[in-house]
Coordinates of C-alpha atoms in Angstrom, one line a residue:
K15 CA 92.8 174.4 111.0
A16 CA 89.6 176.5 112.0
L17 CA 88.6 176.8 108.4
W18 CA 88.9 173.0 108.2
D19 CA 87.2 172.4 111.2
V20 CA 84.2 174.4 109.9
I21 CA 84.0 172.7 106.7
M22 CA 84.0 169.2 108.2
V23 CA 81.1 170.4 110.4
L24 CA 79.0 172.0 107.4
L25 CA 79.7 168.4 105.6
R26 CA 78.2 166.7 108.5
T27 CA 75.6 168.6 109.0
S28 CA 74.7 168.6 105.3
E29 CA 75.0 164.4 105.5
I30 CA 72.6 164.3 108.6
G31 CA 70.1 166.8 106.5
L32 CA 70.4 164.5 103.6
R33 CA 69.8 161.3 105.5
L34 CA 66.6 162.5 107.5
S35 CA 65.3 164.4 104.5
P36 CA 63.0 161.6 103.4
L37 CA 61.3 161.4 106.9
V38 CA 59.8 164.8 106.0
V39 CA 57.6 162.7 103.6
L40 CA 57.4 159.5 105.3
T41 CA 56.5 160.5 108.9
P42 CA 53.2 162.4 107.6
A43 CA 52.2 159.5 105.1
A44 CA 52.8 157.0 108.3
I45 CA 50.6 159.1 110.6
L46 CA 47.8 159.6 107.9
A47 CA 47.8 155.6 107.0
S48 CA 47.7 154.7 110.8
Y49 CA 44.7 157.2 111.5
R50 CA 43.3 155.5 108.5
I51 CA 43.8 152.1 109.9
S52 CA 42.4 153.0 113.3
N53 CA 39.0 154.6 111.5
N54 CA 38.7 151.3 109.7
C55 CA 38.9 149.3 113.0
S56 CA 36.4 151.6 114.7
N57 CA 34.2 151.2 111.9
S58 CA 34.2 147.6 111.1
D59 CA 31.3 145.3 112.6
D60 CA 33.0 143.5 115.4
K61 CA 34.2 146.8 116.7
S62 CA 37.8 145.1 117.2
S63 CA 40.7 147.3 118.4
P64 CA 43.9 147.3 116.6
L65 CA 44.9 145.7 120.2
S66 CA 42.3 142.9 119.9
P67 CA 43.5 139.3 120.6
T68 CA 42.5 138.4 117.1
N69 CA 45.7 140.5 116.1
N70 CA 47.5 138.3 118.7
G71 CA 47.9 141.3 121.0
R72 CA 50.1 143.3 118.4
K73 CA 48.8 146.8 117.0
T74 CA 48.2 146.5 113.3
T75 CA 50.4 148.8 111.2
S76 CA 50.5 150.2 107.8
K77 CA 52.9 149.5 105.1
V78 CA 54.1 152.7 104.9
S79 CA 54.6 153.0 108.7
D80 CA 56.7 149.9 108.4
V81 CA 59.0 151.5 105.7
A82 CA 59.2 154.7 107.6
W83 CA 60.4 152.8 110.6
K84 CA 62.8 150.9 108.7
Y85 CA 64.4 153.6 106.8
T86 CA 64.7 155.4 110.6
L87 CA 66.5 152.6 112.3
Y88 CA 68.8 152.5 108.8
T89 CA 69.4 156.0 108.9
I90 CA 70.2 155.9 112.6
Q91 CA 72.9 152.9 112.2
K92 CA 74.4 154.9 109.0
L93 CA 74.6 158.2 111.2
G94 CA 76.8 156.6 113.5
P95 CA 77.5 155.1 117.1
A96 CA 76.1 158.8 118.7
F97 CA 72.9 158.2 117.2
I98 CA 72.6 154.6 118.1
K99 CA 73.5 155.3 121.7
I100 CA 70.9 158.3 121.9
S101 CA 68.1 156.1 120.3
Q102 CA 69.0 153.2 122.7
W103 CA 68.6 155.6 125.5
A104 CA 65.1 156.8 124.3
A105 CA 64.2 153.1 123.6
S106 CA 64.7 152.6 127.5
R107 CA 62.9 155.5 128.5
R108 CA 59.0 154.3 128.3
D109 CA 58.0 157.2 130.8
I110 CA 59.3 159.7 128.3
F111 CA 58.4 158.6 124.9
P112 CA 55.3 156.3 123.5
P113 CA 55.7 152.7 124.0
H114 CA 55.4 151.9 120.0
V115 CA 58.4 154.5 119.7
C116 CA 60.2 152.3 122.4
D117 CA 59.6 149.3 121.0
R118 CA 60.9 149.9 117.6
L119 CA 63.9 151.8 118.5
S120 CA 64.5 148.7 120.9
D121 CA 65.7 146.8 117.9
L122 CA 68.6 149.2 117.8

């Protein structure tokens, strides 16, 4: 029984690692893309910020960032109810996490 438990823990750990591994590439790409968007907004002639009223009060995001968040939410859902609950808790803690993270996690 102890050997079976060890095998199951190793399988679950490898599943979590495999499901989260694409985020190793997607997260830096999303950060770089959002940095590029913010630089483009600051270099434009009208000096509009990403939160300007011309964008209906919503922050402009890159497609890479949207893909990264969609994959993150999909992965959290596939990893099970414990991960969903932790993410829902994180979504309610705006005093700890940035508002954009809480907004995205609130979709769960």
